[in-house]
Amino acid sequence: MILRTTMAALFAGAILLSAPAMADDANTVTIKNFDFAPMALTVSAGTSVTWHNLDGEPHTVVSVDGVFRSAALDSGESFAFKFTKPGVFKYVCSIHPKMVATVTVK
Amino acid sequence: MTILENPSRRGALKCLAYGGAGTLFTLTGGIVLATDLAQAATRKGQHANLGTPLFVQISDSHIGFAKDANPDVAATLKQSVALVNGLPRKPALILHTGDVTQLTKPAEFDMAAQILSDLAVSELHTVPGEHDVTDGGAVFMERFGKPSNNRGYYSFDSQGVHFIALINVLNFKPGGLGILGDDQLAWLKDDLSGRPSSQPIVVFAHMPLWTIYEPWGWGTGDAEQAFALLRRFGSVTVLNGHIHQIVSKVEGNITFHTARSTAFPQPTAGVGPGPGPLKVDAALLPGMLGITSIAYARHPAAATLTDTSLS
């Protein structure tokens, strides 16, 4: 029981300490070296996901099913989209269609 | 050394390795003959006899790009225009094989149009690159969509040669190569049917129509269906951009050629994380940018491709 309490406290502490960073990172996709990271992101409905292009090359974020489409994102630019409905949303960079990733909305 | 007197594919391939300053290509009966441009220049008269200057290819201007690989792409496009205007004989038309802009922005298209309006040749044909259609194609078609009825593909004849503009940068399949699509392929079949096999054909599109490097998407997935329709023709020249470097191949009567960019070079296939701008020493840059001029000899029908760098 004591052990369980300690662990719970540690866990809670970890969440508190990193809460701002985690809230941000959890809904963010980084674009670097011609890759989306993470390639598979899971969020809950109502979440805004932000893509940051950290590459020297422009990229786009284009839903395969036409649900969302960014403009060309130059280095340092971002795009955000709010997912309201559950589903698996596959997307590509329309400039480099080898770059493929998904957002799963629960 | 010139191999014009001693044509052999091995010799041609050897000369292709010179690359750099510019290489002169001739196509006769499906065999590329190549000679170093510097030598061609010293043999004045011979160059002119190789054919009628027909058109010049400009590619990958990327107006709006301003990073280390070339902070002033407007200046290098202007130099390319000057190179065209300085040719000893004026070509009949110019092909721009796409990536006119970096980010599909109207202001980028406006600047490109302003620079290209200085060309001494008024007939300009343009196919889009993927950088020109990141909005799905509306901004590009507003400016260049008229000849194709906003479809992006069309054909025309000039001086006996049949030109075919194709679009392979829309509707990518995830993870895939460039794509022509069923509608465009059906149109191409119609366009070629009944056309005499003796008519020279020039096909131009942004992304390579043959697979140069699949992991970087340097190819067009359904292009083989187009080549099935083109193989019966005696002289087919396929011109692309996209990869910002010269790569050539001859297959039967079909010559494939990619042009240099006027903006910045890209790495050789597979070198580095992806096909992004390649930063080179400023002194080396002009030698890696340039244009391609294409001529035809009438008797016998033969295409001559000359790559000229900005240095």
mmCIF file of C-alpha atoms in Angstrom, chain B:
data_model
loop_
_atom_site.group_PDB
_atom_site.id
_atom_site.type_symbol
_atom_site.label_atom_id
_atom_site.label_comp_id
_atom_site.label_asym_id
_atom_site.label_seq_id
_atom_site.Cartn_x
_atom_site.Cartn_y
_atom_site.Cartn_z
ATOM 1 C CA MET B 1 37.773 13.892 -79.242
ATOM 2 C CA THR B 2 34.532 13.801 -81.087
ATOM 3 C CA ILE B 3 32.632 10.633 -81.607
ATOM 4 C CA LEU B 4 30.413 12.018 -84.336
ATOM 5 C CA GLU B 5 32.526 10.189 -86.915
ATOM 6 C CA ASN B 6 32.568 7.020 -84.897
ATOM 7 C CA PRO B 7 29.161 6.537 -83.363
ATOM 8 C CA SER B 8 28.858 3.931 -80.688
ATOM 9 C CA ARG B 9 26.808 3.801 -77.572
ATOM 10 C CA ARG B 10 29.869 3.066 -75.463
ATOM 11 C CA GLY B 11 31.511 6.204 -76.795
ATOM 12 C CA ALA B 12 28.362 8.172 -76.193
ATOM 13 C CA LEU B 13 28.164 7.041 -72.601
ATOM 14 C CA LYS B 14 31.815 7.933 -72.121
ATOM 15 C CA CYS B 15 31.130 11.450 -73.325
ATOM 16 C CA LEU B 16 28.042 11.759 -71.156
ATOM 17 C CA ALA B 17 30.398 11.523 -68.218
ATOM 18 C CA TYR B 18 31.893 14.911 -69.159
ATOM 19 C CA GLY B 19 28.612 16.551 -68.051
ATOM 20 C CA GLY B 20 29.723 19.734 -66.349
ATOM 21 C CA ALA B 21 30.127 22.611 -68.729
ATOM 22 C CA GLY B 22 27.613 21.309 -71.225
ATOM 23 C CA THR B 23 27.210 18.324 -73.476
ATOM 24 C CA LEU B 24 25.862 18.182 -76.962
ATOM 25 C CA PHE B 25 23.496 15.333 -77.689
ATOM 26 C CA THR B 26 22.372 14.134 -81.049
ATOM 27 C CA LEU B 27 19.891 11.380 -81.652
ATOM 28 C CA THR B 28 20.039 9.313 -84.801
ATOM 29 C CA GLY B 29 18.217 6.043 -85.141
ATOM 30 C CA GLY B 30 17.864 5.700 -81.399
ATOM 31 C CA ILE B 31 21.548 6.135 -80.588
ATOM 32 C CA VAL B 32 22.658 9.173 -78.657
ATOM 33 C CA LEU B 33 25.822 10.741 -79.960
ATOM 34 C CA ALA B 34 27.452 13.150 -77.610
ATOM 35 C CA THR B 35 30.356 15.516 -77.863
ATOM 36 C CA ASP B 36 31.784 17.991 -75.413
ATOM 37 C CA LEU B 37 30.341 21.462 -75.921
ATOM 38 C CA ALA B 38 33.694 23.153 -75.716
ATOM 39 C CA GLN B 39 34.818 21.111 -78.716
ATOM 40 C CA ALA B 40 31.624 21.891 -80.577
ATOM 41 C CA ALA B 41 32.356 25.561 -80.062
ATOM 42 C CA THR B 42 35.811 25.225 -81.637
ATOM 43 C CA ARG B 43 34.346 23.463 -84.669
ATOM 44 C CA LYS B 44 32.214 26.386 -85.762
ATOM 45 C CA GLY B 45 29.744 25.618 -88.472
ATOM 46 C CA GLN B 46 29.416 21.996 -87.505
ATOM 47 C CA HIS B 47 27.120 22.905 -84.619
ATOM 48 C CA ALA B 48 24.864 24.903 -86.914
ATOM 49 C CA ASN B 49 24.703 22.049 -89.392
ATOM 50 C CA LEU B 50 23.398 19.649 -86.785
ATOM 51 C CA GLY B 51 19.882 20.980 -87.033
ATOM 52 C CA THR B 52 17.371 23.781 -86.887
ATOM 53 C CA PRO B 53 17.160 25.376 -83.416
ATOM 54 C CA LEU B 54 13.650 24.497 -82.414
ATOM 55 C CA PHE B 55 13.128 25.151 -78.756
ATOM 56 C CA VAL B 56 14.749 25.694 -75.401
ATOM 57 C CA GLN B 57 13.823 23.998 -72.142
ATOM 58 C CA ILE B 58 13.894 25.965 -68.882
ATOM 59 C CA SER B 59 13.095 24.180 -65.629
ATOM 60 C CA ASP B 60 12.754 24.431 -61.868
ATOM 61 C CA SER B 61 13.048 28.189 -61.357
ATOM 62 C CA HIS B 62 11.660 27.931 -57.791
ATOM 63 C CA ILE B 63 10.934 31.671 -57.567
ATOM 64 C CA GLY B 64 10.431 32.431 -53.874
ATOM 65 C CA PHE B 65 13.272 30.172 -52.695
ATOM 66 C CA ALA B 66 15.849 32.214 -50.771
ATOM 67 C CA LYS B 67 17.979 29.825 -48.749
ATOM 68 C CA ASP B 68 21.685 29.062 -48.698
ATOM 69 C CA ALA B 69 21.683 26.870 -51.794
ATOM 70 C CA ASN B 70 20.881 30.018 -53.819
ATOM 71 C CA PRO B 71 19.739 33.206 -52.058
ATOM 72 C CA ASP B 72 18.870 34.894 -55.385
ATOM 73 C CA VAL B 73 16.941 32.563 -57.700
ATOM 74 C CA ALA B 74 15.485 35.565 -59.538
ATOM 75 C CA ALA B 75 18.998 36.564 -60.614
ATOM 76 C CA THR B 76 19.839 33.087 -61.939
ATOM 77 C CA LEU B 77 16.521 32.915 -63.829
ATOM 78 C CA LYS B 78 17.374 36.306 -65.360
ATOM 79 C CA GLN B 79 20.775 34.907 -66.367
ATOM 80 C CA SER B 80 19.032 31.948 -67.964
ATOM 81 C CA VAL B 81 16.764 34.293 -69.917
ATOM 82 C CA ALA B 82 19.864 36.195 -71.065
ATOM 83 C CA LEU B 83 21.413 32.887 -72.136
ATOM 84 C CA VAL B 84 18.362 32.131 -74.302
ATOM 85 C CA ASN B 85 18.292 35.634 -75.734
ATOM 86 C CA GLY B 86 21.981 35.359 -76.584
ATOM 87 C CA LEU B 87 21.666 32.175 -78.653
ATOM 88 C CA PRO B 88 22.989 32.696 -82.190
ATOM 89 C CA ARG B 89 19.651 31.628 -83.665
ATOM 90 C CA LYS B 90 16.381 32.335 -81.947
ATOM 91 C CA PRO B 91 14.394 29.224 -80.990
ATOM 92 C CA ALA B 92 10.732 29.085 -82.019
ATOM 93 C CA LEU B 93 9.443 28.388 -78.532
ATOM 94 C CA ILE B 94 10.314 27.823 -74.883
ATOM 95 C CA LEU B 95 9.183 24.968 -72.651
ATOM 96 C CA HIS B 96 9.187 25.481 -68.897
ATOM 97 C CA THR B 97 9.017 22.072 -67.269
ATOM 98 C CA GLY B 98 7.638 23.180 -63.932
ATOM 99 C CA ASP B 99 8.404 24.281 -60.413
ATOM 100 C CA VAL B 100 8.139 27.840 -61.646
ATOM 101 C CA THR B 101 7.579 28.788 -57.996
ATOM 102 C CA GLN B 102 8.666 27.513 -54.607
ATOM 103 C CA LEU B 103 5.367 27.768 -52.689
ATOM 104 C CA THR B 104 2.564 28.311 -55.268
ATOM 105 C CA LYS B 105 2.209 31.947 -54.138
ATOM 106 C CA PRO B 106 0.618 34.402 -56.601
ATOM 107 C CA ALA B 107 3.437 36.893 -55.911
ATOM 108 C CA GLU B 108 5.992 34.230 -56.889
ATOM 109 C CA PHE B 109 4.152 33.520 -60.148
ATOM 110 C CA ASP B 110 4.007 37.274 -60.821
ATOM 111 C CA MET B 111 7.748 37.664 -60.368
ATOM 112 C CA ALA B 112 8.459 34.642 -62.582
ATOM 113 C CA ALA B 113 6.132 35.980 -65.287
ATOM 114 C CA GLN B 114 7.869 39.334 -65.170
ATOM 115 C CA ILE B 115 11.320 37.775 -65.604
ATOM 116 C CA LEU B 116 10.168 35.376 -68.330
ATOM 117 C CA SER B 117 8.519 38.258 -70.213
ATOM 118 C CA ASP B 118 12.053 39.398 -71.074
ATOM 119 C CA LEU B 119 12.504 36.302 -73.245
ATOM 120 C CA ALA B 120 13.026 37.270 -76.862
ATOM 121 C CA VAL B 121 10.804 34.286 -77.703
ATOM 122 C CA SER B 122 7.110 34.919 -77.113
ATOM 123 C CA GLU B 123 5.764 31.351 -77.272
ATOM 124 C CA LEU B 124 6.071 29.815 -73.800
ATOM 125 C CA HIS B 125 4.562 26.460 -72.832
ATOM 126 C CA THR B 126 4.443 25.483 -69.180
ATOM 127 C CA VAL B 127 3.623 22.322 -67.250
ATOM 128 C CA PRO B 128 3.369 22.519 -63.460
ATOM 129 C CA GLY B 129 5.686 21.001 -60.897
ATOM 130 C CA GLU B 130 4.442 19.848 -57.513
ATOM 131 C CA HIS B 131 5.662 23.137 -55.990
ATOM 132 C CA ASP B 132 3.276 24.991 -58.346
ATOM 133 C CA VAL B 133 0.152 23.080 -57.331
ATOM 134 C CA THR B 134 0.308 22.789 -53.537
ATOM 135 C CA ASP B 135 -3.164 24.399 -53.528
ATOM 136 C CA GLY B 136 -4.499 21.658 -55.801
ATOM 137 C CA GLY B 137 -3.725 23.587 -58.993
ATOM 138 C CA ALA B 138 -6.024 26.644 -59.005
ATOM 139 C CA VAL B 139 -3.367 29.370 -58.965
ATOM 140 C CA PHE B 140 -1.308 27.676 -61.691
ATOM 141 C CA MET B 141 -4.303 27.017 -63.953
ATOM 142 C CA GLU B 142 -5.453 30.618 -63.595
ATOM 143 C CA ARG B 143 -2.196 31.652 -65.251
ATOM 144 C CA PHE B 144 -1.217 28.752 -67.505
ATOM 145 C CA GLY B 145 -4.399 26.670 -67.812
ATOM 146 C CA LYS B 146 -5.767 28.112 -71.036
ATOM 147 C CA PRO B 147 -4.122 25.799 -73.619
ATOM 148 C CA SER B 148 -5.165 22.714 -71.668
ATOM 149 C CA ASN B 149 -8.631 23.899 -70.643
ATOM 150 C CA ASN B 150 -7.365 23.737 -67.042
ATOM 151 C CA ARG B 151 -6.567 20.017 -67.312
ATOM 152 C CA GLY B 152 -2.797 20.493 -67.453
ATOM 153 C CA TYR B 153 -2.274 18.281 -70.519
ATOM 154 C CA TYR B 154 -2.458 19.317 -74.171
ATOM 155 C CA SER B 155 -0.639 19.004 -77.476
ATOM 156 C CA PHE B 156 0.398 21.245 -80.349
ATOM 157 C CA ASP B 157 2.474 21.100 -83.507
ATOM 158 C CA SER B 158 5.409 23.314 -84.334
ATOM 159 C CA GLN B 159 7.655 23.034 -87.380
ATOM 160 C CA GLY B 160 6.554 19.468 -88.061
ATOM 161 C CA VAL B 161 7.179 18.247 -84.519
ATOM 162 C CA HIS B 162 4.293 17.114 -82.317
ATOM 163 C CA PHE B 163 4.607 18.417 -78.743
ATOM 164 C CA ILE B 164 2.761 16.770 -75.860
ATOM 165 C CA ALA B 165 2.495 18.498 -72.467
ATOM 166 C CA LEU B 166 1.685 16.078 -69.651
ATOM 167 C CA ILE B 167 0.910 16.663 -65.968
ATOM 168 C CA ASN B 168 2.130 14.113 -63.428
ATOM 169 C CA VAL B 169 2.143 16.105 -60.173
ATOM 170 C CA LEU B 170 -1.505 15.969 -59.101
ATOM 171 C CA ASN B 171 -3.415 13.227 -57.263
ATOM 172 C CA PHE B 172 -0.352 11.452 -55.952
ATOM 173 C CA LYS B 173 -1.069 8.152 -54.329
ATOM 174 C CA PRO B 174 0.451 7.929 -50.825
ATOM 175 C CA GLY B 175 3.965 6.612 -50.958
ATOM 176 C CA GLY B 176 3.845 6.642 -54.724
ATOM 177 C CA LEU B 177 5.520 8.150 -57.733
ATOM 178 C CA GLY B 178 4.137 10.802 -60.058
ATOM 179 C CA ILE B 179 0.917 9.825 -61.797
ATOM 180 C CA LEU B 180 -0.693 10.562 -65.165
ATOM 181 C CA GLY B 181 -4.085 8.999 -64.464
ATOM 182 C CA ASP B 182 -6.633 7.233 -66.663
ATOM 183 C CA ASP B 183 -8.239 10.360 -68.154
ATOM 184 C CA GLN B 184 -4.923 11.741 -69.347
ATOM 185 C CA LEU B 185 -3.803 8.364 -70.734
ATOM 186 C CA ALA B 186 -7.101 8.014 -72.640
ATOM 187 C CA TRP B 187 -6.605 11.509 -74.045
ATOM 188 C CA LEU B 188 -3.026 10.616 -75.072
ATOM 189 C CA LYS B 189 -4.244 7.516 -76.911
ATOM 190 C CA ASP B 190 -6.708 9.675 -78.870
ATOM 191 C CA ASP B 191 -4.103 12.332 -79.506
ATOM 192 C CA LEU B 192 -1.650 9.830 -81.021
ATOM 193 C CA SER B 193 -4.072 7.646 -82.949
ATOM 194 C CA GLY B 194 -3.795 8.095 -86.693
ATOM 195 C CA ARG B 195 -0.618 10.142 -86.364
ATOM 196 C CA PRO B 196 2.158 8.977 -88.716
ATOM 197 C CA SER B 197 5.002 7.145 -86.946
ATOM 198 C CA SER B 198 7.465 9.284 -88.890
ATOM 199 C CA GLN B 199 6.441 12.474 -87.085
ATOM 200 C CA PRO B 200 8.972 13.456 -84.388
ATOM 201 C CA ILE B 201 7.404 13.604 -80.932
ATOM 202 C CA VAL B 202 8.469 15.678 -77.934
ATOM 203 C CA VAL B 203 6.852 14.821 -74.597
ATOM 204 C CA PHE B 204 7.409 17.137 -71.651
ATOM 205 C CA ALA B 205 6.321 16.847 -68.015
ATOM 206 C CA HIS B 206 7.768 17.923 -64.695
ATOM 207 C CA MET B 207 8.600 14.680 -62.920
ATOM 208 C CA PRO B 208 10.726 12.112 -64.742
ATOM 209 C CA LEU B 209 8.590 9.788 -66.837
ATOM 210 C CA TRP B 210 11.000 6.954 -66.226
ATOM 211 C CA THR B 211 11.993 5.715 -62.804
ATOM 212 C CA ILE B 212 15.325 7.257 -61.871
ATOM 213 C CA TYR B 213 15.122 6.657 -58.111
ATOM 214 C CA GLU B 214 11.997 5.167 -56.644
ATOM 215 C CA PRO B 215 12.712 5.858 -52.917
ATOM 216 C CA TRP B 216 12.676 9.605 -53.648
ATOM 217 C CA GLY B 217 9.664 9.396 -55.939
ATOM 218 C CA TRP B 218 11.756 10.202 -59.019
ATOM 219 C CA GLY B 219 9.498 8.535 -61.538
ATOM 220 C CA THR B 220 5.917 8.237 -62.779
ATOM 221 C CA GLY B 221 4.038 5.121 -61.760
ATOM 222 C CA ASP B 222 1.797 4.687 -64.815
ATOM 223 C CA ALA B 223 4.124 6.163 -67.470
ATOM 224 C CA GLU B 224 4.658 2.733 -69.022
ATOM 225 C CA GLN B 225 1.121 2.953 -70.436
ATOM 226 C CA ALA B 226 2.152 6.163 -72.204
ATOM 227 C CA PHE B 227 5.298 4.568 -73.622
ATOM 228 C CA ALA B 228 3.271 1.644 -74.975
ATOM 229 C CA LEU B 229 1.538 4.270 -77.155
ATOM 230 C CA LEU B 230 4.754 6.115 -78.052
ATOM 231 C CA ARG B 231 7.069 3.233 -79.025
ATOM 232 C CA ARG B 232 5.906 3.004 -82.640
ATOM 233 C CA PHE B 233 7.209 6.509 -83.361
ATOM 234 C CA GLY B 234 10.631 6.848 -84.960
ATOM 235 C CA SER B 235 11.817 9.772 -82.832
ATOM 236 C CA VAL B 236 10.510 10.441 -79.331
ATOM 237 C CA THR B 237 12.210 12.920 -76.993
ATOM 238 C CA VAL B 238 11.043 12.939 -73.374
ATOM 239 C CA LEU B 239 12.004 16.039 -71.383
ATOM 240 C CA ASN B 240 11.583 16.411 -67.636
ATOM 241 C CA GLY B 241 12.847 18.537 -64.755
ATOM 242 C CA HIS B 242 12.294 17.943 -61.039
ATOM 243 C CA ILE B 243 15.652 16.398 -60.122
ATOM 244 C CA HIS B 244 17.795 19.491 -60.843
ATOM 245 C CA GLN B 245 20.534 17.604 -62.671
ATOM 246 C CA ILE B 246 21.124 16.046 -66.054
ATOM 247 C CA VAL B 247 20.258 12.384 -66.370
ATOM 248 C CA SER B 248 19.864 10.826 -69.808
ATOM 249 C CA LYS B 249 18.819 7.477 -71.152
ATOM 250 C CA VAL B 250 18.058 6.032 -74.563
ATOM 251 C CA GLU B 251 15.656 3.163 -75.001
ATOM 252 C CA GLY B 252 14.892 2.164 -78.572
ATOM 253 C CA ASN B 253 13.702 5.313 -80.347
ATOM 254 C CA ILE B 254 12.969 7.122 -77.091
ATOM 255 C CA THR B 255 15.487 9.560 -75.612
ATOM 256 C CA PHE B 256 14.919 10.568 -71.987
ATOM 257 C CA HIS B 257 16.537 13.699 -70.637
ATOM 258 C CA THR B 258 16.174 15.712 -67.433
ATOM 259 C CA ALA B 259 17.245 19.359 -67.359
ATOM 260 C CA ARG B 260 19.226 21.339 -64.853
ATOM 261 C CA SER B 261 17.391 23.797 -62.629
ATOM 262 C CA THR B 262 17.858 27.541 -62.987
ATOM 263 C CA ALA B 263 17.714 27.816 -59.163
ATOM 264 C CA PHE B 264 19.754 25.239 -57.231
ATOM 265 C CA PRO B 265 21.198 21.744 -57.631
ATOM 266 C CA GLN B 266 19.946 18.646 -55.852
ATOM 267 C CA PRO B 267 21.930 15.660 -54.600
ATOM 268 C CA THR B 268 22.610 12.605 -56.686
ATOM 269 C CA ALA B 269 19.953 9.933 -56.179
ATOM 270 C CA GLY B 270 20.093 8.417 -52.697
ATOM 271 C CA VAL B 271 22.743 10.745 -51.243
ATOM 272 C CA GLY B 272 21.477 12.337 -47.994
ATOM 273 C CA PRO B 273 18.056 12.255 -46.334
ATOM 274 C CA GLY B 274 16.045 13.389 -49.335
ATOM 275 C CA PRO B 275 15.834 15.419 -52.542
ATOM 276 C CA GLY B 276 16.300 18.884 -51.037
ATOM 277 C CA PRO B 277 18.394 21.859 -52.174
ATOM 278 C CA LEU B 278 22.117 21.106 -52.337
ATOM 279 C CA LYS B 279 24.439 23.786 -51.016
ATOM 280 C CA VAL B 280 27.603 23.973 -53.068
ATOM 281 C CA ASP B 281 30.518 26.380 -53.170
ATOM 282 C CA ALA B 282 29.339 29.673 -54.716
ATOM 283 C CA ALA B 283 31.953 29.347 -57.442
ATOM 284 C CA LEU B 284 30.569 25.950 -58.462
ATOM 285 C CA LEU B 285 26.908 26.970 -58.504
ATOM 286 C CA PRO B 286 26.650 28.534 -62.000
ATOM 287 C CA GLY B 287 28.093 25.352 -63.520
ATOM 288 C CA MET B 288 25.292 23.345 -61.945
ATOM 289 C CA LEU B 289 22.462 25.558 -63.227
ATOM 290 C CA GLY B 290 21.375 25.988 -66.810
ATOM 291 C CA ILE B 291 19.057 25.347 -69.714
ATOM 292 C CA THR B 292 18.693 22.788 -72.502
ATOM 293 C CA SER B 293 18.300 23.710 -76.154
ATOM 294 C CA ILE B 294 16.896 21.184 -78.586
ATOM 295 C CA ALA B 295 17.336 21.183 -82.344
ATOM 296 C CA TYR B 296 16.123 18.897 -85.102
ATOM 297 C CA ALA B 297 17.865 17.897 -88.297
ATOM 298 C CA ARG B 298 15.328 17.158 -91.023
ATOM 299 C CA HIS B 299 17.241 14.706 -93.212
ATOM 300 C CA PRO B 300 17.460 12.328 -91.499
ATOM 301 C CA ALA B 301 15.147 13.286 -88.628
ATOM 302 C CA ALA B 302 17.331 13.646 -85.550
ATOM 303 C CA ALA B 303 17.089 15.564 -82.303
ATOM 304 C CA THR B 304 20.031 17.441 -80.856
ATOM 305 C CA LEU B 305 20.033 18.340 -77.186
ATOM 306 C CA THR B 306 22.504 20.891 -75.861
ATOM 307 C CA ASP B 307 22.808 21.602 -72.158
ATOM 308 C CA THR B 308 24.258 24.999 -71.334
ATOM 309 C CA SER B 309 25.217 26.013 -67.814
ATOM 310 C CA LEU B 310 25.239 29.545 -66.416
ATOM 311 C CA SER B 311 29.015 29.518 -65.872
#
